[in-house]
Amino acid sequence: MSGNGLSKILFMLMNQGKWDGERILKESTVKRMLTQQWQYNGSNGDNYHGLFQSWGLGIHRITGTPGQDVILSNSEAMYGHSGFAYGLVSNAYFDPVRKQGLIFITNGKTEGYTVSDKSAFYEVEQAVFEAVEDYLE
């Protein structure tokens, strides 16, 4: 999917199922998707080094746990999805209260990625998050 396509999905979810004036999903469907269905308790699955603390229905729920799943420090809750495959790293997340989101897609590098010392996201992701946060201030 393209960044443009991802932005349409984020806007639709951020607007309770509407995009470009049209209802795509019922508001109740979006609410159900974003509602916590799973929360990591220390032994009920793999939280991928602290990154995955909570999930809705296919939606990664960012809890803002310091050192683990923080994207934008000024956002109390964010929803979306990260991607990693064959060197690709991508993110599409939004804050429904602040009505802000971010999408980025990057190609890989042969030596792999290192995890940030500030969160469980990769350093390249953390650098993008910090740049977005600086821009939003």
mmCIF file of C-alpha atoms in Angstrom, residues 6 81-85 87-93 102-107 113 121-122 124-125 129:
data_model
loop_
_atom_site.group_PDB
_atom_site.id
_atom_site.type_symbol
_atom_site.label_atom_id
_atom_site.label_comp_id
_atom_site.label_asym_id
_atom_site.label_seq_id
_atom_site.Cartn_x
_atom_site.Cartn_y
_atom_site.Cartn_z
ATOM 1 C CA LEU A 6 -2.489 4.604 4.383
ATOM 2 C CA HIS A 81 0.269 -0.335 12.791
ATOM 3 C CA SER A 82 3.977 -0.798 12.252
ATOM 4 C CA GLY A 83 5.505 -2.821 9.470
ATOM 5 C CA PHE A 84 8.763 -4.662 9.050
ATOM 6 C CA ALA A 85 9.571 -7.032 6.204
ATOM 7 C CA GLY A 87 14.308 -4.495 5.167
ATOM 8 C CA LEU A 88 11.211 -2.289 4.942
ATOM 9 C CA VAL A 89 10.278 -0.351 8.071
ATOM 10 C CA SER A 90 6.994 1.524 8.132
ATOM 11 C CA ASN A 91 4.561 3.127 10.549
ATOM 12 C CA ALA A 92 1.051 4.518 10.327
ATOM 13 C CA TYR A 93 -0.290 5.890 13.617
ATOM 14 C CA LEU A 102 2.156 10.139 10.961
ATOM 15 C CA ILE A 103 3.009 7.766 8.165
ATOM 16 C CA PHE A 104 6.406 6.797 6.931
ATOM 17 C CA ILE A 105 7.767 4.033 4.748
ATOM 18 C CA THR A 106 11.467 3.423 4.241
ATOM 19 C CA ASN A 107 13.542 0.788 2.539
ATOM 20 C CA TYR A 113 18.215 -2.174 12.450
ATOM 21 C CA PHE A 121 10.958 1.004 18.245
ATOM 22 C CA TYR A 122 13.975 0.944 15.938
ATOM 23 C CA VAL A 124 15.182 5.007 12.496
ATOM 24 C CA GLU A 125 11.564 5.037 13.711
ATOM 25 C CA PHE A 129 8.979 10.330 15.678
#
